[in-house]
Short mmCIF file of C-alpha atoms in Angstrom, two decimals:
data_model
loop_
_atom_site.label_atom_id
_atom_site.label_comp_id
_atom_site.label_asym_id
_atom_site.label_seq_id
_atom_site.Cartn_x
_atom_site.Cartn_y
_atom_site.Cartn_z
CA MET A 1 134.45 86.09 103.72
CA SER A 2 135.91 86.92 100.36
CA ASP A 3 137.58 90.17 99.39
CA ILE A 4 136.92 92.16 96.28
CA PRO A 5 139.71 91.37 93.78
CA GLY A 6 142.66 93.69 94.26
CA SER A 7 143.84 96.13 91.62
CA ASN A 8 147.42 94.87 91.85
CA GLU A 9 146.67 91.56 90.14
CA PRO A 10 148.28 91.01 86.69
CA HIS A 11 144.84 90.97 85.09
CA ASP A 12 141.81 92.32 86.86
CA PRO A 13 138.71 90.46 85.58
CA LEU A 14 136.57 93.45 86.49
CA ASP A 15 138.14 95.35 83.58
CA SER A 16 136.10 93.30 81.11
CA PHE A 17 132.84 93.53 83.05
CA ASP A 18 131.39 96.44 81.08
CA GLU A 19 132.66 95.03 77.77
CA ILE A 20 130.82 91.76 78.27
CA ILE A 21 127.61 93.54 79.21
CA GLU A 22 127.86 95.76 76.12
CA ALA A 23 128.41 92.67 73.98
CA GLU A 24 125.14 91.18 75.23
CA THR A 25 123.14 93.48 72.98
CA GLU A 26 120.39 90.97 72.34
CA ARG A 27 119.64 90.23 75.96
CA ASP A 28 117.90 92.03 78.81
CA PRO A 29 120.54 93.98 80.79
CA ASP A 30 119.33 92.43 84.05
CA LEU A 31 120.13 88.97 82.68
CA ALA A 32 123.33 90.06 80.92
CA VAL A 33 124.97 91.29 84.11
CA ILE A 34 124.35 87.97 85.81
CA GLU A 35 126.20 86.20 83.00
CA ALA A 36 128.96 88.80 82.94
CA GLY A 37 129.54 88.50 86.65
CA SER A 38 129.64 84.73 86.64
CA ARG A 39 132.03 84.70 83.66
CA THR A 40 134.52 87.24 84.95
CA LEU A 41 134.68 86.83 88.73
CA ARG A 42 136.14 84.06 90.84
CA THR A 43 134.07 82.69 93.72
CA GLN A 44 136.28 83.02 96.77
CA GLY A 45 133.85 82.32 99.56
CA GLY A 46 133.34 78.57 99.16
CA PRO A 47 130.36 76.83 97.57
CA PRO A 48 127.36 78.97 96.61
CA GLN A 49 124.50 79.22 99.04
CA ALA A 50 121.56 77.02 98.13
CA ASP A 51 119.05 79.86 98.07
CA VAL A 52 121.04 81.89 95.53
CA PRO A 53 122.05 79.44 92.80
CA ALA A 54 125.08 79.92 90.58
CA ARG A 55 125.13 79.31 86.84
CA PRO A 56 124.78 75.61 85.92
CA GLU A 57 128.12 73.80 85.71
CA ASP A 58 126.97 71.62 82.80
CA PRO A 59 127.63 73.66 79.61
CA GLU A 60 124.60 72.19 77.83
CA VAL A 61 122.27 73.01 80.71
CA ASP A 62 123.76 76.49 80.96
CA LYS A 63 123.21 77.02 77.24
CA ALA A 64 119.60 75.86 77.47
CA LEU A 65 118.94 78.15 80.46
CA ARG A 66 120.41 81.10 78.57
CA GLU A 67 118.06 80.37 75.68
CA VAL A 68 115.07 80.38 78.03
CA GLU A 69 116.28 83.63 79.64
CA ALA A 70 116.70 85.19 76.21
CA GLU A 71 113.17 84.21 75.18
CA LEU A 72 111.72 85.56 78.41
CA ALA A 73 113.64 88.81 77.91
CA THR A 74 111.77 89.47 74.65
CA ARG A 75 108.55 89.93 76.61
CA TRP A 76 107.31 92.96 78.50
CA GLY A 77 109.42 93.56 81.60
CA GLU A 78 107.99 93.83 85.08
CA THR A 79 107.51 97.59 84.93
CA LYS A 80 105.47 97.47 81.74
CA LEU A 81 102.04 95.99 82.19
CA GLU A 82 98.39 96.13 81.19
CA PRO A 83 96.55 95.83 84.52
CA SER A 84 94.31 92.79 84.21
CA VAL A 85 94.36 89.06 84.89
CA THR A 86 92.82 88.26 81.50
CA ARG A 87 95.94 86.77 79.93
CA ILE A 88 97.11 84.78 82.96
CA ALA A 89 93.57 83.46 83.47
CA ALA A 90 93.53 82.31 79.85
CA LEU A 91 96.86 80.55 80.37
CA MET A 92 95.64 78.85 83.52
CA ASP A 93 92.53 77.71 81.66
CA VAL A 94 94.44 75.98 78.86
CA LEU A 95 96.82 74.44 81.42
CA GLY A 96 93.88 72.95 83.33
CA ASP A 97 93.94 75.41 86.24
CA PRO A 98 96.99 73.97 88.06
CA GLN A 99 96.70 76.69 90.71
CA ARG A 100 93.48 75.05 91.95
CA SER A 101 95.22 71.79 92.84
CA TYR A 102 96.73 72.97 96.15
CA PRO A 103 95.87 75.46 98.92
CA SER A 104 97.80 78.70 99.01
CA ILE A 105 98.93 81.56 101.20
CA HIS A 106 98.94 84.84 99.26
CA ILE A 107 101.16 87.76 100.35
CA THR A 108 100.95 91.43 99.41
CA GLY A 109 102.17 94.69 100.97
CA THR A 110 104.88 97.26 100.24
CA ASN A 111 107.91 95.94 102.15
CA GLY A 112 108.83 92.66 103.81
CA LYS A 113 106.97 90.32 101.44
CA THR A 114 109.88 88.11 100.44
CA SER A 115 111.30 87.74 103.95
CA THR A 116 107.83 86.93 105.27
CA ALA A 117 107.31 84.39 102.49
CA ARG A 118 110.60 82.70 103.36
CA MET A 119 109.60 82.48 107.03
CA ILE A 120 106.19 81.03 106.17
CA GLU A 121 107.87 78.50 103.89
CA ALA A 122 110.33 77.50 106.63
CA LEU A 123 107.53 77.00 109.16
CA LEU A 124 105.38 74.92 106.82
CA GLY A 125 108.38 72.81 105.84
CA ALA A 126 109.27 72.20 109.49
CA PHE A 127 105.77 70.78 109.94
CA GLU A 128 106.53 68.32 107.11
CA LEU A 129 104.46 69.95 104.41
CA ARG A 130 105.80 70.07 100.88
CA THR A 131 105.98 73.74 99.90
CA GLY A 132 106.17 75.77 96.73
CA ARG A 133 107.27 79.40 97.02
CA TYR A 134 107.00 82.08 94.34
CA THR A 135 108.73 85.41 95.04
CA SER A 136 110.12 88.34 93.08
CA PRO A 137 112.33 89.94 92.03
CA HIS A 138 115.35 87.65 92.12
CA VAL A 139 118.68 88.66 93.61
CA GLN A 140 120.95 86.90 91.11
CA SER A 141 119.27 84.02 89.24
CA VAL A 142 115.79 83.90 87.76
CA THR A 143 115.47 80.35 89.08
CA GLU A 144 115.33 81.77 92.63
CA ARG A 145 111.77 82.87 92.01
CA ILE A 146 110.34 79.35 92.03
CA SER A 147 111.23 77.19 95.03
CA LEU A 148 110.23 73.67 96.04
CA ASP A 149 110.83 72.31 99.53
CA GLY A 150 112.71 75.44 100.55
CA ALA A 151 115.21 75.56 97.67
CA PRO A 152 115.13 77.10 94.19
CA ILE A 153 114.21 74.65 91.48
CA SER A 154 117.15 73.35 89.49
CA ALA A 155 118.08 74.89 86.18
CA GLU A 156 117.05 71.62 84.51
CA ARG A 157 113.60 71.75 86.08
CA PHE A 158 113.21 75.42 85.25
CA ILE A 159 113.98 74.67 81.59
CA GLU A 160 111.63 71.66 81.52
CA THR A 161 108.80 73.66 83.06
CA TYR A 162 109.24 76.43 80.50
CA GLN A 163 109.29 73.97 77.60
CA ASP A 164 106.20 72.21 78.98
CA ILE A 165 104.06 75.34 79.05
CA LYS A 166 105.60 77.11 76.03
CA PRO A 167 103.04 75.76 73.48
CA TYR A 168 100.21 76.95 75.71
CA VAL A 169 101.86 80.34 76.20
CA GLU A 170 102.08 80.74 72.42
CA MET A 171 98.43 79.70 72.09
CA VAL A 172 97.37 82.43 74.54
CA ASP A 173 99.71 84.97 72.90
CA SER A 174 97.96 84.44 69.57
CA SER A 175 94.50 85.00 71.05
CA GLN A 176 95.15 88.15 73.10
CA ASP A 177 95.70 91.80 72.26
CA TYR A 178 99.06 91.64 74.08
CA ARG A 179 101.49 88.79 74.56
CA LEU A 180 101.93 87.38 78.05
CA SER A 181 104.54 89.38 79.95
CA PHE A 182 107.77 88.13 81.51
CA PHE A 183 106.11 88.04 84.93
CA GLU A 184 102.95 86.35 83.66
CA VAL A 185 104.92 83.53 82.03
CA LEU A 186 106.97 83.01 85.20
CA THR A 187 103.77 82.95 87.25
CA GLY A 188 102.35 80.30 84.94
CA MET A 189 105.56 78.31 85.28
CA ALA A 190 105.42 78.50 89.08
CA TYR A 191 101.82 77.34 89.29
CA ALA A 192 102.49 74.49 86.86
CA ALA A 193 105.65 73.43 88.71
CA PHE A 194 103.80 73.40 92.02
CA ALA A 195 101.04 71.20 90.60
CA ASP A 196 103.55 68.86 88.99
CA ALA A 197 105.60 68.42 92.20
CA PRO A 198 102.94 68.23 93.75
CA VAL A 199 103.07 70.61 96.70
CA ASP A 200 100.92 70.57 99.82
CA VAL A 201 100.74 74.36 99.94
CA ALA A 202 101.95 77.28 97.81
CA VAL A 203 103.35 80.48 99.31
CA VAL A 204 102.86 83.20 96.71
CA GLU A 205 104.12 86.79 96.75
CA VAL A 206 102.40 89.29 94.47
CA GLY A 207 104.49 91.12 91.91
CA MET A 208 102.71 94.46 92.26
CA GLY A 209 99.43 95.48 93.83
CA GLY A 210 96.89 92.72 94.20
CA SER A 211 93.62 93.00 92.29
CA TRP A 212 95.14 92.79 88.81
CA ASP A 213 98.46 91.18 89.73
CA ALA A 214 99.22 88.08 87.67
CA THR A 215 99.39 85.93 90.81
CA ASN A 216 95.78 86.78 91.65
CA VAL A 217 94.25 83.78 89.90
CA ILE A 218 94.57 81.85 93.15
CA ASP A 219 92.09 81.97 96.00
CA GLY A 220 94.39 82.10 99.00
CA ASP A 221 93.12 80.34 102.09
CA VAL A 222 95.20 82.88 103.98
CA ALA A 223 95.83 86.42 102.72
CA VAL A 224 98.79 88.25 104.27
CA VAL A 225 99.25 92.02 104.04
CA THR A 226 102.67 93.29 105.14
CA PRO A 227 103.06 97.02 105.96
CA ILE A 228 101.75 99.34 103.25
CA ASP A 229 103.59 102.50 102.31
CA LEU A 230 104.04 104.64 99.21
CA ASP A 231 105.67 102.81 96.29
CA HIS A 232 104.69 102.31 92.64
CA THR A 233 102.42 105.33 93.10
CA ASP A 234 101.99 105.72 89.34
CA ARG A 235 100.33 102.29 89.25
CA LEU A 236 98.75 101.84 92.66
CA GLY A 237 97.78 105.31 93.88
CA ASP A 238 99.40 108.11 95.84
CA THR A 239 97.96 107.44 99.31
CA PRO A 240 98.17 104.40 101.60
CA ALA A 241 94.38 104.04 101.32
CA ALA A 242 94.46 103.95 97.52
CA ILE A 243 97.30 101.44 97.52
CA ALA A 244 95.45 99.32 100.09
CA GLY A 245 92.46 99.29 97.76
CA GLU A 246 94.52 97.60 95.06
CA LYS A 247 96.27 95.25 97.46
CA SER A 248 93.00 94.20 99.12
CA GLY A 249 92.19 92.37 95.90
CA ILE A 250 93.93 89.25 97.22
CA ILE A 251 91.40 88.95 100.07
CA LYS A 252 88.94 86.28 98.94
CA GLN A 253 85.62 84.94 100.18
CA ASP A 254 85.85 83.26 103.61
CA ALA A 255 89.64 83.59 103.76
CA THR A 256 91.66 84.44 106.85
CA VAL A 257 93.45 87.79 106.64
CA ILE A 258 96.68 88.42 108.55
CA LEU A 259 97.30 92.16 108.79
CA ALA A 260 100.65 93.60 109.77
CA GLN A 261 100.58 97.03 111.42
CA GLN A 262 99.16 99.48 108.89
CA PRO A 263 98.52 103.21 108.47
CA VAL A 264 95.03 103.95 109.76
CA ASP A 265 93.53 104.78 106.36
CA ALA A 266 95.02 101.64 104.81
CA ALA A 267 93.73 99.47 107.66
CA GLN A 268 90.22 100.85 107.19
CA VAL A 269 90.19 99.88 103.51
CA LEU A 270 91.53 96.39 104.21
CA LEU A 271 89.06 95.75 107.03
CA LYS A 272 86.14 96.90 104.90
CA LYS A 273 87.16 94.47 102.14
CA ALA A 274 87.41 91.66 104.68
CA VAL A 275 83.90 92.39 105.94
CA ASP A 276 82.55 92.48 102.37
CA VAL A 277 83.80 88.95 101.64
CA ASP A 278 83.18 87.45 105.11
CA ALA A 279 86.87 87.00 105.77
CA THR A 280 88.27 86.50 109.27
CA VAL A 281 90.84 89.08 110.32
CA ALA A 282 93.81 88.85 112.69
CA ARG A 283 95.64 92.14 113.36
CA GLU A 284 99.18 92.65 114.53
CA GLY A 285 99.16 94.38 117.91
CA LEU A 286 95.77 92.93 118.81
CA GLU A 287 95.37 89.24 117.97
CA PHE A 288 99.12 88.59 117.53
CA GLY A 289 102.43 90.43 117.70
CA VAL A 290 105.93 90.77 119.07
CA VAL A 291 105.98 90.55 122.87
CA ALA A 292 109.72 91.00 123.37
CA ARG A 293 112.93 91.02 121.42
CA GLN A 294 116.62 91.37 122.20
CA VAL A 295 119.66 91.53 120.00
CA ALA A 296 121.58 88.28 119.79
CA VAL A 297 124.73 87.19 117.97
CA GLY A 298 123.84 87.01 114.28
CA GLY A 299 120.21 87.99 114.80
CA GLN A 300 117.71 88.37 117.60
CA LEU A 301 115.83 86.42 120.27
CA LEU A 302 112.07 86.83 120.19
CA THR A 303 108.97 86.17 122.21
CA LEU A 304 106.01 86.12 119.84
CA ARG A 305 102.32 86.08 120.63
CA GLY A 306 100.50 83.99 118.10
CA LEU A 307 96.85 83.15 117.59
CA GLY A 308 97.28 80.16 119.92
CA GLY A 309 99.46 81.63 122.65
CA GLU A 310 103.03 82.72 123.33
CA TYR A 311 106.13 81.31 121.69
CA THR A 312 109.23 82.06 123.75
CA GLU A 313 112.97 81.92 123.03
CA VAL A 314 112.60 82.00 119.25
CA TYR A 315 115.95 82.73 117.62
CA LEU A 316 115.76 84.56 114.28
CA PRO A 317 119.07 84.91 112.38
CA LEU A 318 117.98 88.18 110.74
CA HIS A 319 118.56 91.73 111.93
CA GLY A 320 116.11 94.51 112.71
CA ALA A 321 112.79 95.15 114.41
CA HIS A 322 111.09 94.89 111.01
CA GLN A 323 112.19 91.26 110.69
CA ALA A 324 110.76 90.52 114.13
CA HIS A 325 107.42 91.91 112.96
CA ASN A 326 107.70 89.87 109.76
CA ALA A 327 108.23 86.80 111.95
CA ALA A 328 105.08 87.54 113.94
CA VAL A 329 103.09 87.91 110.72
CA ALA A 330 104.53 84.68 109.29
CA LEU A 331 103.75 82.75 112.47
CA ALA A 332 100.15 84.00 112.53
CA ALA A 333 99.73 83.10 108.85
CA VAL A 334 100.89 79.53 109.44
CA GLU A 335 98.74 79.23 112.56
CA ALA A 336 95.75 80.41 110.52
CA PHE A 337 96.56 77.89 107.80
CA PHE A 338 96.51 75.10 110.39
CA GLY A 339 93.32 76.43 111.97
CA VAL A 340 94.87 77.64 115.22
CA GLY A 341 92.50 80.06 116.89
CA ALA A 342 89.56 78.72 114.89
CA GLN A 343 89.28 74.94 114.60
CA ARG A 344 91.89 74.27 117.30
CA ALA A 345 92.91 76.14 120.44
CA GLU A 346 96.37 74.74 121.15
CA PRO A 347 99.41 76.49 119.70
CA LEU A 348 101.87 75.00 117.24
CA ASP A 349 104.65 72.83 118.63
CA ILE A 350 107.16 75.27 120.09
CA ASP A 351 110.26 73.23 119.30
CA THR A 352 109.25 72.93 115.65
CA VAL A 353 108.62 76.68 115.47
CA ARG A 354 112.02 77.41 117.00
CA LYS A 355 113.76 75.03 114.60
CA ALA A 356 112.06 76.64 111.61
CA PHE A 357 112.88 80.24 112.49
CA ALA A 358 116.47 79.38 113.35
CA ALA A 359 116.96 78.13 109.77
CA VAL A 360 115.52 81.18 107.99
CA SER A 361 117.65 83.15 105.55
CA SER A 362 116.84 86.15 103.39
CA PRO A 363 119.63 87.00 100.92
CA GLY A 364 120.20 90.68 100.29
CA ARG A 365 118.41 91.74 103.46
CA LEU A 366 121.05 93.13 105.85
CA GLU A 367 123.29 90.34 104.63
CA VAL A 368 126.96 90.43 105.62
CA VAL A 369 129.11 89.37 102.66
CA ARG A 370 132.57 90.55 103.71
CA ARG A 371 134.54 91.33 106.87
CA SER A 372 137.33 93.79 107.65
CA PRO A 373 135.78 96.09 106.72
CA THR A 374 132.28 94.70 107.02
CA VAL A 375 130.21 94.97 103.85
CA VAL A 376 126.45 94.63 104.23
CA LEU A 377 123.90 94.28 101.44
CA ASP A 378 120.31 95.44 101.75
CA ALA A 379 117.73 95.66 98.99
CA ALA A 380 115.89 98.70 100.38
CA HIS A 381 114.56 100.62 97.37
CA ASN A 382 111.96 103.00 98.79
CA PRO A 383 111.89 105.43 101.74
CA ALA A 384 109.97 103.10 104.06
CA GLY A 385 112.41 100.26 103.46
CA ALA A 386 115.37 102.60 103.89
CA ARG A 387 114.05 103.87 107.23
CA VAL A 388 113.76 100.41 108.79
CA THR A 389 117.16 99.43 107.39
CA ALA A 390 118.78 102.55 108.85
CA GLU A 391 117.23 101.81 112.22
CA ALA A 392 118.34 98.18 112.13
CA LEU A 393 121.92 99.13 111.25
CA GLY A 394 122.28 101.11 114.44
CA GLU A 395 120.98 98.22 116.49
CA ALA A 396 122.77 95.28 114.89
CA PHE A 397 126.13 96.81 113.92
CA GLN A 398 128.45 99.08 115.87
CA PHE A 399 129.88 101.00 112.93
CA SER A 400 132.01 103.99 113.85
CA ARG A 401 131.91 105.14 110.22
CA LEU A 402 129.46 103.81 107.64
CA ILE A 403 129.93 104.38 103.91
CA GLY A 404 126.92 103.97 101.62
CA VAL A 405 127.00 102.62 98.08
CA VAL A 406 123.72 103.55 96.43
CA GLY A 407 122.49 102.55 92.99
CA ALA A 408 118.79 103.16 92.50
CA SER A 409 116.11 102.80 89.84
CA GLY A 410 114.95 105.95 88.11
CA ASP A 411 111.28 105.27 88.81
CA LYS A 412 111.70 105.31 92.60
CA ASN A 413 111.52 108.06 95.23
CA VAL A 414 115.28 108.40 95.31
CA ARG A 415 115.33 111.60 97.33
CA GLY A 416 113.24 110.01 100.07
CA LEU A 417 115.53 106.98 100.10
CA LEU A 418 118.67 109.12 100.42
CA GLU A 419 117.10 111.27 103.14
CA ALA A 420 116.36 108.14 105.17
CA PHE A 421 120.01 107.10 105.01
CA GLU A 422 121.54 110.57 105.50
CA PRO A 423 121.77 110.34 109.32
CA VAL A 424 123.68 107.04 109.22
CA PHE A 425 126.03 107.49 106.25
CA ALA A 426 129.28 109.36 106.88
CA GLU A 427 129.75 109.48 103.11
CA VAL A 428 127.92 108.05 100.12
CA VAL A 429 129.30 106.67 96.86
CA VAL A 430 126.64 106.92 94.17
CA THR A 431 126.72 104.50 91.27
CA GLN A 432 124.42 102.70 88.87
CA ASN A 433 123.66 99.09 88.11
CA SER A 434 123.42 97.58 84.63
CA SER A 435 119.61 97.62 84.41
CA HIS A 436 117.94 99.81 81.83
CA ARG A 437 115.85 101.12 84.75
CA ALA A 438 118.91 102.40 86.65
CA MET A 439 119.13 106.09 87.41
CA ASP A 440 122.17 107.71 85.80
CA ALA A 441 124.95 108.09 88.34
CA ASP A 442 125.37 111.82 87.68
CA GLU A 443 121.64 112.41 88.06
CA LEU A 444 121.66 110.46 91.31
CA ALA A 445 124.71 112.41 92.46
CA ALA A 446 122.93 115.73 91.91
CA ILE A 447 120.17 114.63 94.29
CA ALA A 448 122.69 113.19 96.75
CA VAL A 449 124.60 116.47 96.90
CA GLU A 450 121.37 118.29 97.85
CA VAL A 451 120.77 115.77 100.66
CA PHE A 452 124.31 115.11 101.95
CA GLY A 453 126.33 118.11 100.81
CA GLU A 454 128.99 117.99 98.14
CA GLU A 455 131.83 117.02 100.49
CA ARG A 456 130.08 113.77 101.47
CA VAL A 457 129.29 112.54 97.94
CA GLN A 458 131.55 110.59 95.58
CA VAL A 459 130.50 109.47 92.09
CA GLU A 460 131.64 106.15 90.61
CA PRO A 461 129.43 105.12 87.66
CA ARG A 462 130.83 101.56 87.59
CA LEU A 463 129.69 99.44 90.52
CA PRO A 464 133.08 97.65 90.88
CA ASP A 465 134.75 101.05 91.23
CA ALA A 466 132.10 102.18 93.71
CA LEU A 467 132.71 99.13 95.89
CA GLU A 468 136.47 99.70 95.80
CA ALA A 469 136.03 103.37 96.69
CA ALA A 470 133.65 102.65 99.57
CA ILE A 471 135.87 99.94 101.04
CA THR A 472 138.85 102.29 100.83
CA LEU A 473 136.90 105.01 102.63
CA ALA A 474 135.79 102.56 105.33
CA GLU A 475 139.38 101.37 105.81
CA GLU A 476 140.53 104.92 106.55
CA GLU A 477 139.26 104.33 110.07
CA GLY A 478 141.87 101.62 110.54
CA GLU A 479 141.55 97.84 110.61
CA PHE A 480 139.93 97.64 114.04
CA ALA A 481 138.09 100.95 114.13
CA GLY A 482 134.68 99.68 113.02
CA GLY A 483 134.26 101.13 109.54
CA GLY A 484 131.65 99.50 107.31
CA VAL A 485 129.93 99.65 103.94
CA LEU A 486 126.24 99.31 103.10
CA VAL A 487 125.29 98.56 99.48
CA THR A 488 121.66 99.44 98.82
CA GLY A 489 119.09 101.18 96.63
CA SER A 490 117.93 98.34 94.39
CA VAL A 491 117.66 94.55 94.29
CA ILE A 492 119.65 94.65 91.04
CA THR A 493 122.45 96.66 92.67
CA VAL A 494 122.57 94.21 95.57
CA GLY A 495 122.60 91.21 93.25
CA GLU A 496 125.47 92.60 91.17
CA ALA A 497 127.43 93.53 94.30
CA ARG A 498 126.89 90.03 95.61
CA LEU A 499 128.52 88.61 92.50
CA LEU A 500 131.39 91.07 92.61
CA LEU A 501 132.09 90.16 96.22
CA GLY A 502 132.27 86.46 95.43
CA LYS A 503 128.84 85.28 96.61
CA GLY A 504 127.16 82.92 94.16
#
């Protein structure tokens, strides 16, 4: 694995990181940092991973992609929305309803959506179906959000898709009270790209909620609800039941609903909606679930009970009990899509299932990006996500001293997130990412001091400095003592750290 560039080099490229971001005054900060990182840092860990694409090597393609990114950045961001599907429905109408040309699996919930989507995609692909996957947010490149056949679409295809639908987007913009948002345009692009491919099945993750989410112009044959907890309470409600009410909007007439384990009040709301629309329900812990799991090198070995029977010796190269539960949900969703438990009694081919799960990846989810000391990235950004990450760390890694690097968004329950990590962090380095949504490092530090105590908190506003400080603290244990670093708090923080550490 690659090391963070040392400070003893003649010229440290990290010195110009902030200057480049400040120079990008006309662009969204989330996009500017991606460019800044790719322009200033050397990739030291070999070729980029396929599921997190680097900037295009062709200068003309790179320029064209930047122009598309800049145009998208002029639209409402993902935290500013007018809750309705009116605009996206209008766009789909003028495009000829591309989302109706293939069956779909629709995924909502609070945590675990992207990992579950990736597992579903891997399973469907292993059974020789052509897949389209739409997930958000991205870790490093906006092109990650739209995948075909298990890989992000190329920059060229992303640009072509945008140019193809742009006249129709402008037509809808001119007829609505508000222009289509960033997320709505990307959703339109995904649905159009899937139809153009064409795909056999689309795997679609909601952006927020369900009922009024831009993705909810599809009628998913299978609706998946991952665990619900408190997040986006200003938009979705302040109880699990209220949030479940919004998320239940993806459950459509005669669909099959795959429910992960839920709080009781949330489960009641979801089950009532299923009854109202004559949907069939499969519940984790009853109709399917995790039978057994044991830690294995690089992941875990599972026995899963699906809708068609047991699947033994399934290797999953992801850490944590939560990923095992995501695997059970994904398996049940694919079984339901193929009619297992309804039209057919026999289970899916076990060897194909094993092959699919063994190939799953989920960047930024307990992802190891450096060794000696070990640096792990995890995109936990709410208390529920932080709790399962903290639990998984103790199981998968034998850290004698763990240093946290936390950069969070200002609209999140930051105190709850820090409290979840307090038992596992020896010390925490608070920082901030480049997003306009980032909580100020000093403000975050004030909360961290209340949770950890002043002696356990260090403030480094620049993420490169925070990484250096955390690695130095972890190394105090000695080379073979088992010190480690966890970078967390936001997908943006994880994405920027990934670039700084030479990944992608």
